[in-house]
């Protein structure tokens, strides 16, 4: 089937229509498409190098020193390995950024930082910060501050590797976070001293409700355990008490009937 190129030739056709006078008014999209023209090359080309790390994608994986299920070592590549490698050459490579690895590492080490509220609405896209210090005006302190601070330290060659710069930025984060929590605690204690009453937050309310259910379950479990222990110690005594209670109840009913007569 022939490749259809009518859609990508829309700029040339519209230009010819404007010159010939078939179109009296320039379309609203004309200037945008002129600056960003559609791609006319439809042939897939193999991507031989990964743009993220610069590695050669045509190299086979090295053989492992482990034996397979048949107890043999693999010494040559088969057709399946070559086919897999060929198919990967035409696939877009995965983009890998150092920032993503730092974010994953930070939030794995500090999972509770993800529970802090974040503003995801950006009013300005070209906001620039000075990462010579980790604290920024108009931006709360979070994991992204640690990531950007680590990259700044590496780019300015204040540290030799990313690990040392990340640890340095992390310790700066700890120091400022402890200072913020201390200031919040002092402000709350001062407010309570002057008569302010703070209601429980959502987390405390959930803990209270959970504790209430646990207390009810504990009472029920203790009661059932005592009953089970009593039956296990002397089951005949418990049955005898039940029979005696039934006989006393029958005797009381007979006395009541005699009184009525």
GROMACS .gro file of C-alpha atoms in nm:
model
  261
    1UNK     CA    1   0.000   0.000   0.000
    2UNK     CA    2   0.132   0.341  -0.095
    3UNK     CA    3   0.210   0.580   0.188
    4UNK     CA    4  -0.049   0.857   0.210
    5UNK     CA    5   0.118   1.200   0.219
    6UNK     CA    6  -0.185   1.425   0.178
    7UNK     CA    7  -0.188   1.526   0.543
    8UNK     CA    8   0.180   1.623   0.562
    9UNK     CA    9   0.159   1.828   0.241
   10UNK     CA   10  -0.106   2.056   0.384
   11UNK     CA   11   0.140   2.345   0.423
   12UNK     CA   12   0.245   2.342   0.055
   13UNK     CA   13  -0.112   2.304  -0.067
   14UNK     CA   14  -0.238   2.587   0.151
   15UNK     CA   15   0.048   2.812   0.038
   16UNK     CA   16  -0.034   2.747  -0.326
   17UNK     CA   17  -0.403   2.816  -0.261
   18UNK     CA   18  -0.315   3.149  -0.098
   19UNK     CA   19  -0.092   3.250  -0.389
   20UNK     CA   20  -0.357   3.149  -0.644
   21UNK     CA   21  -0.624   3.342  -0.456
   22UNK     CA   22  -0.840   3.040  -0.376
   23UNK     CA   23  -0.810   3.125  -0.007
   24UNK     CA   24  -0.878   3.488   0.081
   25UNK     CA   25  -0.791   3.459   0.452
   26UNK     CA   26  -0.486   3.296   0.608
   27UNK     CA   27  -0.586   3.007   0.840
   28UNK     CA   28  -0.518   3.048   1.212
   29UNK     CA   29  -0.288   2.745   1.218
   30UNK     CA   30  -0.075   2.853   0.920
   31UNK     CA   31   0.200   3.034   1.114
   32UNK     CA   32   0.229   2.754   1.369
   33UNK     CA   33   0.265   2.481   1.105
   34UNK     CA   34   0.515   2.699   0.917
   35UNK     CA   35   0.739   2.718   1.223
   36UNK     CA   36   0.690   2.352   1.319
   37UNK     CA   37   0.654   2.158   0.996
   38UNK     CA   38   0.528   1.797   0.994
   39UNK     CA   39   0.771   1.512   0.943
   40UNK     CA   40   0.781   1.372   0.591
   41UNK     CA   41   1.024   1.090   0.652
   42UNK     CA   42   0.827   0.774   0.720
   43UNK     CA   43   1.107   0.519   0.698
   44UNK     CA   44   1.201   0.369   1.031
   45UNK     CA   45   1.569   0.393   1.104
   46UNK     CA   46   1.745   0.183   1.366
   47UNK     CA   47   1.861   0.368   1.676
   48UNK     CA   48   2.210   0.231   1.729
   49UNK     CA   49   2.300   0.425   2.045
   50UNK     CA   50   2.098   0.502   2.353
   51UNK     CA   51   2.074   0.883   2.392
   52UNK     CA   52   2.041   0.856   2.771
   53UNK     CA   53   2.368   0.677   2.844
   54UNK     CA   54   2.544   0.661   2.505
   55UNK     CA   55   2.567   0.281   2.507
   56UNK     CA   56   2.578   0.079   2.189
   57UNK     CA   57   2.250  -0.106   2.136
   58UNK     CA   58   2.395  -0.350   1.880
   59UNK     CA   59   2.599  -0.542   2.136
   60UNK     CA   60   2.474  -0.877   2.261
   61UNK     CA   61   2.442  -0.947   2.627
   62UNK     CA   62   2.745  -1.129   2.770
   63UNK     CA   63   2.708  -1.497   2.843
   64UNK     CA   64   2.636  -1.588   3.201
   65UNK     CA   65   2.858  -1.836   3.382
   66UNK     CA   66   2.558  -2.034   3.500
   67UNK     CA   67   2.448  -2.359   3.344
   68UNK     CA   68   2.105  -2.389   3.184
   69UNK     CA   69   1.830  -2.640   3.264
   70UNK     CA   70   2.013  -2.910   3.066
   71UNK     CA   71   2.335  -2.860   3.259
   72UNK     CA   72   2.519  -2.699   2.965
   73UNK     CA   73   2.694  -2.365   2.918
   74UNK     CA   74   2.581  -2.125   2.647
   75UNK     CA   75   2.871  -2.046   2.411
   76UNK     CA   76   2.701  -1.892   2.105
   77UNK     CA   77   2.398  -1.680   2.023
   78UNK     CA   78   2.094  -1.838   1.866
   79UNK     CA   79   1.833  -1.702   1.625
   80UNK     CA   80   1.604  -1.585   1.906
   81UNK     CA   81   1.878  -1.366   2.055
   82UNK     CA   82   1.953  -1.207   1.717
   83UNK     CA   83   1.583  -1.147   1.649
   84UNK     CA   84   1.531  -0.983   1.987
   85UNK     CA   85   1.829  -0.756   1.930
   86UNK     CA   86   1.705  -0.657   1.584
   87UNK     CA   87   1.357  -0.574   1.711
   88UNK     CA   88   1.497  -0.355   1.988
   89UNK     CA   89   1.689  -0.142   1.738
   90UNK     CA   90   1.364   0.000   1.598
   91UNK     CA   91   1.204   0.068   1.933
   92UNK     CA   92   1.248   0.405   2.098
   93UNK     CA   93   1.495   0.368   2.385
   94UNK     CA   94   1.389   0.436   2.739
   95UNK     CA   95   1.494   0.777   2.862
   96UNK     CA   96   1.682   0.750   3.191
   97UNK     CA   97   1.755   1.059   3.398
   98UNK     CA   98   1.971   1.091   3.705
   99UNK     CA   99   1.702   1.303   3.873
  100UNK     CA  100   1.456   1.013   3.863
  101UNK     CA  101   1.702   0.782   4.038
  102UNK     CA  102   1.764   1.041   4.310
  103UNK     CA  103   1.390   1.093   4.360
  104UNK     CA  104   1.330   0.720   4.388
  105UNK     CA  105   1.614   0.683   4.637
  106UNK     CA  106   1.498   0.976   4.850
  107UNK     CA  107   1.135   0.865   4.876
  108UNK     CA  108   1.239   0.507   4.947
  109UNK     CA  109   1.443   0.635   5.241
  110UNK     CA  110   1.177   0.889   5.349
  111UNK     CA  111   0.832   0.742   5.266
  112UNK     CA  112   0.646   0.979   5.501
  113UNK     CA  113   0.755   1.277   5.291
  114UNK     CA  114   0.504   1.165   5.028
  115UNK     CA  115   0.220   1.225   5.276
  116UNK     CA  116   0.292   1.597   5.290
  117UNK     CA  117   0.052   1.810   5.079
  118UNK     CA  118   0.192   1.939   4.752
  119UNK     CA  119   0.078   2.209   4.510
  120UNK     CA  120   0.068   2.063   4.159
  121UNK     CA  121  -0.074   2.373   3.987
  122UNK     CA  122   0.199   2.581   3.824
  123UNK     CA  123   0.117   2.940   3.740
  124UNK     CA  124   0.450   3.004   3.568
  125UNK     CA  125   0.647   2.748   3.371
  126UNK     CA  126   0.979   2.936   3.368
  127UNK     CA  127   1.031   2.956   3.745
  128UNK     CA  128   1.402   2.962   3.819
  129UNK     CA  129   1.559   2.899   4.157
  130UNK     CA  130   1.906   2.954   4.291
  131UNK     CA  131   2.020   2.614   4.417
  132UNK     CA  132   2.333   2.749   4.581
  133UNK     CA  133   2.124   2.700   4.897
  134UNK     CA  134   1.857   2.438   4.953
  135UNK     CA  135   1.588   2.671   5.089
  136UNK     CA  136   1.399   2.867   4.822
  137UNK     CA  137   1.157   3.158   4.840
  138UNK     CA  138   0.806   3.052   4.737
  139UNK     CA  139   0.885   2.679   4.729
  140UNK     CA  140   0.835   2.447   5.027
  141UNK     CA  141   1.118   2.222   5.135
  142UNK     CA  142   1.067   1.871   4.995
  143UNK     CA  143   1.245   1.588   4.818
  144UNK     CA  144   1.277   1.786   4.495
  145UNK     CA  145   1.487   2.042   4.683
  146UNK     CA  146   1.731   1.765   4.780
  147UNK     CA  147   1.749   1.641   4.420
  148UNK     CA  148   1.814   1.982   4.265
  149UNK     CA  149   2.062   2.074   4.537
  150UNK     CA  150   2.255   1.749   4.475
  151UNK     CA  151   2.275   1.818   4.100
  152UNK     CA  152   2.392   2.174   4.166
  153UNK     CA  153   2.675   2.053   4.389
  154UNK     CA  154   2.793   1.804   4.127
  155UNK     CA  155   2.773   2.050   3.835
  156UNK     CA  156   2.970   2.312   4.026
  157UNK     CA  157   3.228   2.046   4.122
  158UNK     CA  158   3.193   2.097   4.494
  159UNK     CA  159   3.185   1.717   4.527
  160UNK     CA  160   3.346   1.451   4.312
  161UNK     CA  161   3.051   1.211   4.287
  162UNK     CA  162   2.675   1.222   4.316
  163UNK     CA  163   2.666   1.014   4.635
  164UNK     CA  164   2.861   1.266   4.841
  165UNK     CA  165   2.657   1.557   4.705
  166UNK     CA  166   2.332   1.372   4.778
  167UNK     CA  167   2.439   1.303   5.137
  168UNK     CA  168   2.539   1.666   5.186
  169UNK     CA  169   2.204   1.791   5.051
  170UNK     CA  170   2.022   1.535   5.264
  171UNK     CA  171   2.189   1.656   5.585
  172UNK     CA  172   2.098   2.014   5.494
  173UNK     CA  173   1.739   1.896   5.449
  174UNK     CA  174   1.742   1.729   5.793
  175UNK     CA  175   1.873   2.041   5.964
  176UNK     CA  176   1.610   2.272   5.814
  177UNK     CA  177   1.330   2.018   5.868
  178UNK     CA  178   1.416   1.983   6.237
  179UNK     CA  179   1.424   2.360   6.272
  180UNK     CA  180   1.079   2.391   6.110
  181UNK     CA  181   0.927   2.121   6.332
  182UNK     CA  182   1.076   2.284   6.642
  183UNK     CA  183   0.931   2.623   6.547
  184UNK     CA  184   0.587   2.468   6.485
  185UNK     CA  185   0.595   2.288   6.821
  186UNK     CA  186   0.693   2.606   7.009
  187UNK     CA  187   0.419   2.805   6.834
  188UNK     CA  188   0.159   2.541   6.924
  189UNK     CA  189   0.268   2.533   7.290
  190UNK     CA  190   0.251   2.912   7.312
  191UNK     CA  191  -0.097   2.913   7.158
  192UNK     CA  192  -0.218   2.646   7.403
  193UNK     CA  193  -0.072   2.847   7.690
  194UNK     CA  194  -0.291   3.143   7.591
  195UNK     CA  195  -0.606   2.928   7.574
  196UNK     CA  196  -0.617   2.800   7.218
  197UNK     CA  197  -0.783   2.463   7.165
  198UNK     CA  198  -0.675   2.251   6.869
  199UNK     CA  199  -0.903   1.982   6.730
  200UNK     CA  200  -0.766   1.646   6.630
  201UNK     CA  201  -0.653   1.618   6.272
  202UNK     CA  202  -0.756   1.349   6.026
  203UNK     CA  203  -0.473   1.116   6.130
  204UNK     CA  204  -0.551   1.141   6.501
  205UNK     CA  205  -0.924   1.094   6.435
  206UNK     CA  206  -0.855   0.777   6.239
  207UNK     CA  207  -0.633   0.642   6.518
  208UNK     CA  208  -0.905   0.713   6.777
  209UNK     CA  209  -1.169   0.529   6.574
  210UNK     CA  210  -0.935   0.236   6.521
  211UNK     CA  211  -0.853   0.222   6.892
  212UNK     CA  212  -1.224   0.221   6.979
  213UNK     CA  213  -1.283  -0.085   6.762
  214UNK     CA  214  -0.977  -0.255   6.910
  215UNK     CA  215  -1.104  -0.193   7.266
  216UNK     CA  216  -1.442  -0.346   7.184
  217UNK     CA  217  -1.276  -0.647   7.025
  218UNK     CA  218  -1.049  -0.683   7.331
  219UNK     CA  219  -1.345  -0.692   7.573
  220UNK     CA  220  -1.524  -0.949   7.360
  221UNK     CA  221  -1.210  -1.161   7.326
  222UNK     CA  222  -1.145  -1.157   7.704
  223UNK     CA  223  -1.502  -1.262   7.776
  224UNK     CA  224  -1.496  -1.547   7.525
  225UNK     CA  225  -1.157  -1.660   7.656
  226UNK     CA  226  -1.286  -1.678   8.013
  227UNK     CA  227  -1.590  -1.882   7.904
  228UNK     CA  228  -1.372  -2.118   7.702
  229UNK     CA  229  -1.128  -2.160   7.993
  230UNK     CA  230  -1.410  -2.235   8.238
  231UNK     CA  231  -1.556  -2.504   8.012
  232UNK     CA  232  -1.216  -2.655   7.953
  233UNK     CA  233  -1.126  -2.680   8.325
  234UNK     CA  234  -1.445  -2.859   8.440
  235UNK     CA  235  -1.706  -2.913   8.169
  236UNK     CA  236  -1.923  -3.141   8.392
  237UNK     CA  237  -1.946  -2.875   8.661
  238UNK     CA  238  -2.071  -2.622   8.411
  239UNK     CA  239  -2.336  -2.864   8.285
  240UNK     CA  240  -2.434  -2.944   8.646
  241UNK     CA  241  -2.480  -2.578   8.725
  242UNK     CA  242  -2.699  -2.535   8.420
  243UNK     CA  243  -2.917  -2.835   8.526
  244UNK     CA  244  -2.945  -2.698   8.880
  245UNK     CA  245  -3.051  -2.359   8.748
  246UNK     CA  246  -3.316  -2.524   8.531
  247UNK     CA  247  -3.454  -2.726   8.828
  248UNK     CA  248  -3.467  -2.414   9.045
  249UNK     CA  249  -3.656  -2.236   8.771
  250UNK     CA  250  -3.909  -2.522   8.740
  251UNK     CA  251  -3.959  -2.532   9.121
  252UNK     CA  252  -4.021  -2.158   9.131
  253UNK     CA  253  -4.282  -2.189   8.856
  254UNK     CA  254  -4.463  -2.466   9.050
  255UNK     CA  255  -4.470  -2.255   9.369
  256UNK     CA  256  -4.617  -1.964   9.174
  257UNK     CA  257  -4.890  -2.190   9.031
  258UNK     CA  258  -4.979  -2.321   9.382
  259UNK     CA  259  -5.009  -1.967   9.513
  260UNK     CA  260  -5.244  -1.877   9.231
  261UNK     CA  261  -5.462  -2.179   9.310
   0.00000   0.00000   0.00000
